[in-house]
Coordinates of C-alpha atoms in Angstrom, one line a residue:
X626 CA 62.5 142.6 170.9
X627 CA 66.2 143.5 170.7
X628 CA 67.1 146.9 171.0
X629 CA 66.4 149.0 168.0
X630 CA 66.7 152.7 169.4
X631 CA 70.7 152.0 169.8
X632 CA 71.5 153.3 165.9
X633 CA 69.5 156.9 167.3
X634 CA 71.4 156.8 171.0
X635 CA 74.7 156.0 169.7
X636 CA 74.8 159.6 168.3
X637 CA 74.7 161.1 171.4
X638 CA 77.1 161.3 174.2
X639 CA 75.7 159.9 176.4
X640 CA 75.4 155.8 175.4
X641 CA 76.7 153.8 178.0
X642 CA 79.1 150.8 177.2
X643 CA 80.1 148.1 179.8
X644 CA 83.4 148.5 180.8
X645 CA 85.7 147.6 183.8
X646 CA 88.8 150.2 182.9
X647 CA 86.9 152.3 185.0
X648 CA 85.7 151.7 188.8
X649 CA 81.9 153.0 187.5
X650 CA 81.5 150.0 185.4
X651 CA 81.4 152.0 181.9
X652 CA 82.5 154.1 179.3
X653 CA 81.0 156.2 176.7
X654 CA 80.9 155.2 173.0
X655 CA 82.4 157.7 170.6
X656 CA 79.2 159.6 169.1
X657 CA 78.3 158.5 165.6
X658 CA 80.2 154.9 165.5
X659 CA 78.5 151.9 165.1
X660 CA 76.1 151.0 167.9
X661 CA 78.1 147.8 169.8
X662 CA 76.4 144.3 170.2
X663 CA 73.5 145.0 172.8
X664 CA 75.2 142.8 175.3
X665 CA 78.1 145.6 175.7
X666 CA 75.4 148.2 176.5
X667 CA 76.2 148.9 180.2
X668 CA 73.5 148.3 183.0
X669 CA 70.9 151.2 183.7
X670 CA 71.8 150.3 187.6
X671 CA 74.8 152.4 189.2
X672 CA 77.6 150.3 189.2
X673 CA 77.7 151.0 193.0
X674 CA 74.2 150.3 193.4
X675 CA 75.2 146.8 191.5
X676 CA 78.1 146.2 193.9
X677 CA 76.0 146.5 196.7
X678 CA 73.5 143.5 195.8
X679 CA 76.1 141.3 194.0
X680 CA 78.2 141.3 197.2
X681 CA 75.4 139.1 199.1
X682 CA 76.4 136.0 196.5
X683 CA 80.4 136.4 196.3
X684 CA 82.6 135.3 198.7
X685 CA 83.7 137.9 201.3
X686 CA 81.7 140.4 199.2
X687 CA 84.6 140.4 196.4
X688 CA 83.4 140.9 193.0
X689 CA 86.2 139.7 189.8
X690 CA 86.7 141.6 186.7
X691 CA 89.4 141.6 184.2
X692 CA 90.6 144.3 182.0
X693 CA 94.6 144.9 180.6
X694 CA 96.3 148.4 181.3
X695 CA 99.2 150.0 180.1
X696 CA 101.5 148.0 182.7
X697 CA 101.5 144.8 181.8
X698 CA 103.2 143.8 185.3
X699 CA 100.2 144.2 187.2
X700 CA 97.9 142.2 185.0
X701 CA 94.3 141.9 183.7
X702 CA 92.5 140.3 186.6
X703 CA 91.0 142.7 189.7
X704 CA 89.4 142.4 192.7
X705 CA 86.4 145.1 193.6
X706 CA 84.2 145.2 196.3
X707 CA 82.0 147.9 198.0
X708 CA 83.9 149.0 201.2
X709 CA 81.1 151.5 202.4
X710 CA 77.5 152.4 201.8
X711 CA 75.8 154.4 204.4
X712 CA 72.7 155.8 203.1
X713 CA 69.7 157.8 204.5
X714 CA 65.9 158.4 203.2
X715 CA 67.1 160.1 200.3
X716 CA 71.2 160.2 200.0
X717 CA 73.9 157.6 199.8
X718 CA 77.4 157.1 199.7
X719 CA 79.1 154.8 198.2
X720 CA 82.8 153.7 198.6
X721 CA 84.7 150.6 196.1
X722 CA 87.9 149.4 196.4
X723 CA 89.6 147.5 193.4
X724 CA 93.0 146.1 194.4
X725 CA 94.8 143.8 191.3
X726 CA 96.9 141.0 192.8
X727 CA 99.3 139.6 190.2
X728 CA 102.5 142.1 190.8
X729 CA 102.1 141.7 194.4
X730 CA 102.2 137.7 194.2
X731 CA 104.8 137.9 191.5
X732 CA 106.5 140.1 194.0
X733 CA 106.6 138.3 197.0
X734 CA 108.1 135.6 195.3
X735 CA 110.8 137.0 193.9
X736 CA 111.4 138.2 197.5
X737 CA 111.4 135.0 198.7
X738 CA 113.6 133.5 196.6
X739 CA 115.7 135.4 197.1
X740 CA 116.4 135.5 200.7
X741 CA 118.7 133.2 202.3
X742 CA 117.7 133.6 205.8
X743 CA 114.6 135.1 207.5
X744 CA 114.9 138.0 209.9
X745 CA 113.0 140.7 210.6
X746 CA 114.5 142.9 208.3
X747 CA 113.5 140.0 204.8
X748 CA 110.0 140.0 207.0
X749 CA 109.9 144.4 206.1
X750 CA 110.9 143.8 202.7
X751 CA 108.2 141.4 202.1
X752 CA 105.4 143.8 204.0
X753 CA 106.7 146.8 201.4
X754 CA 105.5 144.9 198.6
X755 CA 101.7 145.7 199.9
X756 CA 102.3 149.2 200.3
X757 CA 103.1 149.7 196.6
X758 CA 100.1 152.1 195.4
X759 CA 99.6 151.0 191.8
X760 CA 97.8 148.1 192.9
X761 CA 94.7 149.7 194.8
X762 CA 91.9 151.6 193.2
X763 CA 89.4 153.7 195.1
X764 CA 86.2 155.1 193.9
X765 CA 83.7 157.4 195.8
X766 CA 80.0 158.2 194.7
X767 CA 77.3 159.7 196.3
X768 CA 73.4 160.2 195.2
X769 CA 71.4 162.9 196.3
X770 CA 67.5 163.5 195.6
X771 CA 66.5 166.8 195.2
X772 CA 63.1 165.8 194.8
X773 CA 60.8 162.9 194.1
X774 CA 61.7 163.7 190.5
X775 CA 65.2 165.1 190.8
X776 CA 68.3 163.9 191.6
X777 CA 72.5 164.8 191.7
X778 CA 75.0 162.1 191.8
X779 CA 78.7 162.9 192.0
X780 CA 81.4 161.0 191.3
X781 CA 85.3 160.3 191.3
X782 CA 87.8 157.5 191.4
X783 CA 91.4 157.0 191.6
X784 CA 92.8 154.2 189.2
X785 CA 96.5 152.6 190.9
X786 CA 98.1 152.5 187.7
X787 CA 97.2 156.2 186.6
X788 CA 98.5 159.4 187.9
X789 CA 95.2 161.6 186.8
X790 CA 91.5 160.9 189.3
X791 CA 88.4 160.8 186.9
X792 CA 85.5 163.2 188.1
X793 CA 81.8 163.0 187.1
X794 CA 78.6 164.7 187.8
X795 CA 75.2 164.1 186.6
X796 CA 72.0 165.7 187.1
X797 CA 68.6 164.0 185.9
X798 CA 65.3 165.5 186.3
X799 CA 61.9 163.7 185.1
X800 CA 59.2 165.3 183.6
X801 CA 55.7 163.5 183.0
X802 CA 56.8 162.6 178.9
X803 CA 60.8 163.5 179.2
X804 CA 63.8 162.9 180.9
X805 CA 66.1 165.6 181.2
X806 CA 70.0 164.6 181.9
X807 CA 73.2 166.7 182.9
X808 CA 76.7 164.8 182.3
X809 CA 80.1 166.3 182.8
X810 CA 83.5 164.6 183.2
X811 CA 86.8 165.7 184.1
X812 CA 88.2 163.5 181.8
X813 CA 85.7 161.8 180.3
X814 CA 86.9 158.0 178.9
X815 CA 85.3 156.9 175.6
X816 CA 85.6 153.6 173.8
X817 CA 85.3 153.4 169.4
X818 CA 84.8 150.8 167.1
X819 CA 87.9 149.4 167.6
X820 CA 87.8 148.5 170.9
X821 CA 90.4 151.8 171.4
X822 CA 89.8 153.9 175.0
X823 CA 90.0 158.3 175.0
X824 CA 90.8 160.3 177.6
X825 CA 89.1 163.5 176.9
X826 CA 90.0 166.4 179.4
X827 CA 86.4 167.7 179.4
X828 CA 83.5 166.5 178.6
X829 CA 80.1 168.1 179.3
X830 CA 76.7 167.4 178.0
X831 CA 72.8 168.0 178.3
X832 CA 70.3 165.9 177.0
X833 CA 66.4 166.4 176.8
X834 CA 64.9 162.9 175.8
X835 CA 60.8 161.5 175.4
X836 CA 59.2 158.2 176.1
X837 CA 58.2 156.1 173.4
X838 CA 54.7 156.9 172.6
X839 CA 52.0 154.9 171.8
X840 CA 52.4 155.7 168.4
X841 CA 56.1 154.5 168.1
X842 CA 57.7 158.2 167.7
X843 CA 60.7 159.3 170.4
X844 CA 62.5 162.0 169.9
X845 CA 65.7 163.6 171.7
X846 CA 67.7 166.9 171.8
X847 CA 71.5 167.2 173.6
X848 CA 74.4 170.3 173.6
X849 CA 77.9 168.9 174.1
X850 CA 81.1 170.6 174.3
X851 CA 84.3 168.8 174.6
X852 CA 87.7 170.9 175.9
X853 CA 91.1 169.5 175.3
X854 CA 92.9 166.9 173.0
X855 CA 91.9 163.3 173.2
X856 CA 94.6 161.1 174.1
X857 CA 94.8 157.5 174.0
X858 CA 97.5 154.8 176.1
X859 CA 96.4 152.1 173.4
X860 CA 98.0 153.7 170.3
X861 CA 100.6 156.7 171.0
X862 CA 100.0 158.0 167.2
X863 CA 96.7 157.2 166.7
X864 CA 94.1 159.9 165.8
X865 CA 91.2 160.9 167.6
X866 CA 88.0 160.4 166.5
X867 CA 86.8 164.0 165.0
X868 CA 83.9 163.8 167.1
X869 CA 85.9 163.9 170.6
X870 CA 88.1 166.8 169.6
X871 CA 87.4 170.2 171.1
X872 CA 83.8 171.7 169.8
X873 CA 80.6 173.0 170.8
X874 CA 77.5 170.7 169.3
X875 CA 74.1 170.3 169.0
X876 CA 72.2 167.6 167.7
X877 CA 69.0 166.7 167.2
X878 CA 66.9 163.1 166.6
X879 CA 63.6 161.7 165.9
X880 CA 62.5 157.8 165.5
X881 CA 59.0 156.1 164.7
X882 CA 59.2 152.1 165.6
X883 CA 56.5 149.5 164.9
X884 CA 56.5 146.1 165.6
X885 CA 53.8 143.0 164.3
X886 CA 53.1 139.3 165.7
X887 CA 53.3 136.5 163.2
X888 CA 52.1 134.7 166.0
X889 CA 52.4 134.5 170.1
X890 CA 51.4 132.3 172.4
X891 CA 49.9 134.5 175.4
X892 CA 50.6 133.7 178.7
X893 CA 47.4 132.8 181.1
X894 CA 47.0 132.3 185.0
X895 CA 46.6 129.0 184.4
X896 CA 50.8 128.7 182.9
X897 CA 52.1 129.9 185.8
X898 CA 49.8 127.6 188.7
X899 CA 51.7 124.2 189.4
X900 CA 49.5 121.5 190.9
X901 CA 51.0 119.0 193.0
X902 CA 50.2 116.3 195.6
X903 CA 51.0 119.1 198.2
X904 CA 48.8 121.8 196.7
X905 CA 49.3 124.6 193.9
X906 CA 52.3 126.3 193.6
X907 CA 52.9 129.9 191.4
X908 CA 55.6 129.5 189.1
X909 CA 56.3 132.5 186.8
X910 CA 58.9 132.6 184.2
X911 CA 62.3 133.3 185.7
X912 CA 62.1 136.3 183.6
X913 CA 58.6 138.7 182.7
X914 CA 60.3 139.7 179.4
X915 CA 61.0 135.7 178.2
X916 CA 57.6 134.4 179.6
X917 CA 56.0 134.2 175.8
X918 CA 57.0 132.3 172.6
X919 CA 56.3 134.6 169.7
X920 CA 57.8 135.1 166.3
X921 CA 57.8 139.1 165.4
X922 CA 59.4 141.5 163.3
X923 CA 60.0 145.1 164.1
X924 CA 61.7 148.1 162.3
X925 CA 62.4 151.9 163.4
X926 CA 63.4 154.5 161.0
X927 CA 64.6 158.1 161.9
X928 CA 66.7 161.3 160.9
X929 CA 69.3 163.1 163.2
X930 CA 70.4 166.7 162.2
X931 CA 74.2 167.9 163.9
X932 CA 75.2 171.3 163.9
X933 CA 78.8 172.1 165.4
X934 CA 78.4 175.9 166.5
X935 CA 81.7 176.2 168.0
X936 CA 84.2 174.2 165.3
X937 CA 88.0 174.9 165.6
X938 CA 91.0 173.8 163.2
X939 CA 93.0 171.3 164.7
X940 CA 96.5 170.2 163.7
X941 CA 97.7 167.5 161.8
X942 CA 98.6 164.5 163.5
X943 CA 102.5 163.6 162.5
X944 CA 103.1 159.1 162.3
X945 CA 106.9 158.8 162.2
X946 CA 107.7 156.7 159.4
X947 CA 111.1 155.3 157.7
X948 CA 112.9 158.0 155.8
X949 CA 111.0 161.3 158.1
X950 CA 108.0 162.1 159.4
X951 CA 105.1 162.4 157.5
X952 CA 101.6 164.5 158.7
X953 CA 98.3 162.4 158.9
X954 CA 95.3 163.7 158.5
X955 CA 91.4 163.3 159.3
X956 CA 88.4 163.6 158.3
X957 CA 87.4 167.1 158.4
X958 CA 84.1 168.1 160.9
X959 CA 81.3 170.2 158.7
X960 CA 79.8 172.5 160.6
X961 CA 76.0 171.0 159.5
X962 CA 75.1 168.1 158.4
X963 CA 71.3 166.0 158.5
X964 CA 71.3 161.7 157.7
X965 CA 68.8 159.5 158.0
X966 CA 69.2 155.9 160.1
X967 CA 67.0 152.9 160.4
X968 CA 66.5 149.2 161.7
X969 CA 65.0 146.0 160.7
X970 CA 64.7 142.7 163.8
X971 CA 63.3 139.3 162.9
X972 CA 62.7 137.8 166.7
X973 CA 62.0 134.0 166.9
X974 CA 61.6 132.5 171.0
X975 CA 60.7 128.9 171.6
X976 CA 59.9 128.3 175.5
X977 CA 58.5 129.7 178.1
X978 CA 61.6 130.0 180.3
X979 CA 60.0 128.5 183.2
X980 CA 60.8 124.7 183.2
X981 CA 64.2 123.7 184.7
X982 CA 65.6 122.1 181.4
X983 CA 64.9 123.1 177.5
X984 CA 62.3 125.8 178.1
X985 CA 64.3 129.1 176.3
X986 CA 66.0 129.0 173.1
X987 CA 65.6 132.3 171.4
X988 CA 67.2 134.1 168.2
X989 CA 67.2 137.6 167.5
X990 CA 68.7 139.2 163.8
X991 CA 68.5 142.9 163.7
X992 CA 69.9 144.9 160.3
X993 CA 71.3 148.1 161.1
X994 CA 72.0 151.0 158.6
X995 CA 73.8 153.6 161.2
X996 CA 73.9 156.4 158.2
X997 CA 71.9 156.3 154.9
X998 CA 74.1 159.4 153.5
X999 CA 77.3 156.9 154.1
X1000 CA 75.8 154.4 152.8
X1001 CA 74.6 155.7 149.6
X1002 CA 78.2 157.7 148.8
X1003 CA 79.5 153.9 148.7
X1004 CA 77.1 152.3 146.9
X1005 CA 77.9 155.3 144.3
X1006 CA 81.8 154.3 144.2
X1007 CA 81.0 151.3 143.3
X1008 CA 78.7 151.8 140.6
X1009 CA 80.9 154.7 139.1
X1010 CA 84.2 152.5 140.1
X1011 CA 85.7 155.4 142.4
X1012 CA 87.8 154.5 145.3
X1013 CA 86.1 157.4 146.9
X1014 CA 87.1 159.0 150.3
X1015 CA 90.4 159.1 151.3
X1016 CA 88.6 158.7 154.9
X1017 CA 86.2 155.6 155.1
X1018 CA 83.2 156.4 157.7
X1019 CA 83.0 153.0 159.7
X1020 CA 78.6 153.9 159.5
X1021 CA 79.2 153.7 155.7
X1022 CA 78.8 149.7 155.9
X1023 CA 75.4 148.3 157.1
X1024 CA 75.7 145.5 160.2
X1025 CA 73.8 142.6 161.3
X1026 CA 73.5 141.8 164.7
X1027 CA 72.7 138.3 166.3
X1028 CA 72.0 137.4 169.3
X1029 CA 71.5 133.7 170.6
X1030 CA 69.8 132.6 174.1
X1031 CA 69.4 128.9 175.5
X1032 CA 68.9 128.0 178.6
X1033 CA 71.2 125.8 180.3
X1034 CA 69.7 125.0 183.8
X1035 CA 66.7 126.6 185.4
X1036 CA 67.5 130.2 185.3
X1037 CA 70.9 130.4 184.0
X1038 CA 71.3 131.4 180.2
X1039 CA 73.9 131.3 177.8
X1040 CA 74.3 134.2 175.6
X1041 CA 76.2 135.0 172.0
X1042 CA 75.9 138.4 170.8
X1043 CA 78.0 139.1 167.1
X1044 CA 78.0 141.9 165.2
X1045 CA 78.9 141.3 160.9
X1046 CA 79.7 143.9 158.9
X1047 CA 78.6 143.8 155.2
X1048 CA 81.1 145.8 153.4
X1049 CA 84.9 146.3 153.4
X1050 CA 86.9 148.2 156.6
X1051 CA 90.3 148.3 157.8
X1052 CA 91.3 146.3 154.2
X1053 CA 89.2 143.4 154.7
X1054 CA 87.3 142.1 151.8
X1055 CA 83.4 141.1 152.1
X1056 CA 81.1 140.1 155.3
X1057 CA 83.5 139.7 158.5
X1058 CA 82.8 139.4 162.2
X1059 CA 83.5 142.9 164.0
X1060 CA 82.5 141.8 167.6
X1061 CA 80.9 139.2 169.7
X1062 CA 80.4 139.0 173.5
X1063 CA 80.0 135.9 175.5
X1064 CA 77.8 136.0 178.5
X1065 CA 76.1 133.5 181.3
X1066 CA 73.1 134.7 183.1
X1067 CA 71.3 134.1 186.3
X1068 CA 67.7 135.5 186.1
X1069 CA 66.2 136.3 189.4
X1070 CA 62.6 135.6 189.6
X1071 CA 62.3 138.2 192.1
X1072 CA 63.1 140.8 190.4
X1073 CA 61.1 140.0 187.4
X1074 CA 63.3 140.8 184.8
X1075 CA 66.8 141.2 186.8
X1076 CA 69.6 139.2 186.1
X1077 CA 73.2 138.8 186.9
X1078 CA 75.4 138.6 184.0
X1079 CA 79.1 137.7 183.7
X1080 CA 80.4 138.6 180.0
X1081 CA 83.5 138.6 178.1
X1082 CA 84.7 140.4 175.3
X1083 CA 87.5 138.7 172.8
X1084 CA 87.7 141.9 171.2
X1085 CA 88.4 144.1 173.8
X1086 CA 89.6 141.3 176.0
X1087 CA 87.7 142.6 179.1
X1088 CA 85.2 141.0 181.3
X1089 CA 83.0 141.6 184.2
X1090 CA 80.2 140.7 186.4
X1091 CA 76.9 143.1 186.2
X1092 CA 73.2 143.4 187.8
X1093 CA 70.8 144.2 185.4
X1094 CA 67.3 145.2 185.0
X1095 CA 65.0 144.7 182.4
X1096 CA 67.2 144.5 180.0
X1097 CA 68.2 141.5 177.2

């Protein structure tokens, strides 16, 4: 079933989106923004652990990724590799290196073409191009298990094209029915619904999340502090999202979810045993979660409360225009708000994903309403003929997420994640495509529900290779 809980999780500060813009392979979604397609959600496995596994299947242990940089001469293509991985019973350390070859290749070509006679000085000039610090990035991450249920993670990275280092600290504690996570980043990297990245100088969050009960009830609490003015390299005059501006915020949310099968073909022991002339062989599905053909519907409904405990006033941004400089106002951030959200999803799957060809076709269609109050306000404005607020909320429009999966051959799956907005935003009338992601995955039977995924986002012009476990 497509992930129903993104509507609630996207309202908090710890929702990770897969991103090659950082060496840890993820960025935070701007809280309150519409949830991204399911294919954009980051892997639960740490990037350093992913690279340790992926290096076994790539030549020389080098994994490619694709992400644009503010400096176009560096190019978008990069190569990553795990340089060191010492470990003990309760501690490990990972060192990741990244290299962008485009500028180096262009510089060497230009140097060679300008050389009339090859001398030692000419070779030295060529060798100097390899010492350009902007070509290289280095990340270090270490995790220590304090107890069977507690661990601490420390990471730092220096991207070659940026002057400032990025630091991260995470504490994780597991209770019988809850997970407690404390995370801090200097600066924190956030991604908004327009595909723009923001650096928040200081981002600290503490979350308590309950496990899903048998009845489908789930709740979570969180407190978060932002410090410093957010900035982006994508657009110098862009107004930062209000959720990222300085302040101290507390949130509480709950949800209730249910699912019902219209029909389901249960897997039996006979299905996974293949009899041949050489004997009987065990042949399970390539993915444990895709082993049963079915048709089902699921739904989730919940509520969320937000309180800004420290909510300073912000100066107006300015935007240069013809004839002078004019202030650019932004939507005000209220001290307290409460809202409802909900999603409903239909899933159809044909095939068991066990044979080599034509054994899996799956479609997930999910309707998301991330803010019932914003939707009601929008409907009221339409019925009354009012133009509404000067600051249209992205969450005011319902969205439809479609996921299509088709087996290509054996464990290889082709997948398309698409997100459609049913309303008018950014001057666009009627339903339109907001985002879509293409991906190819190779399922690993030994991991039961693990796969290597290569994805590309045309909207962000980014792509990377990941290891994902127990995820769609």
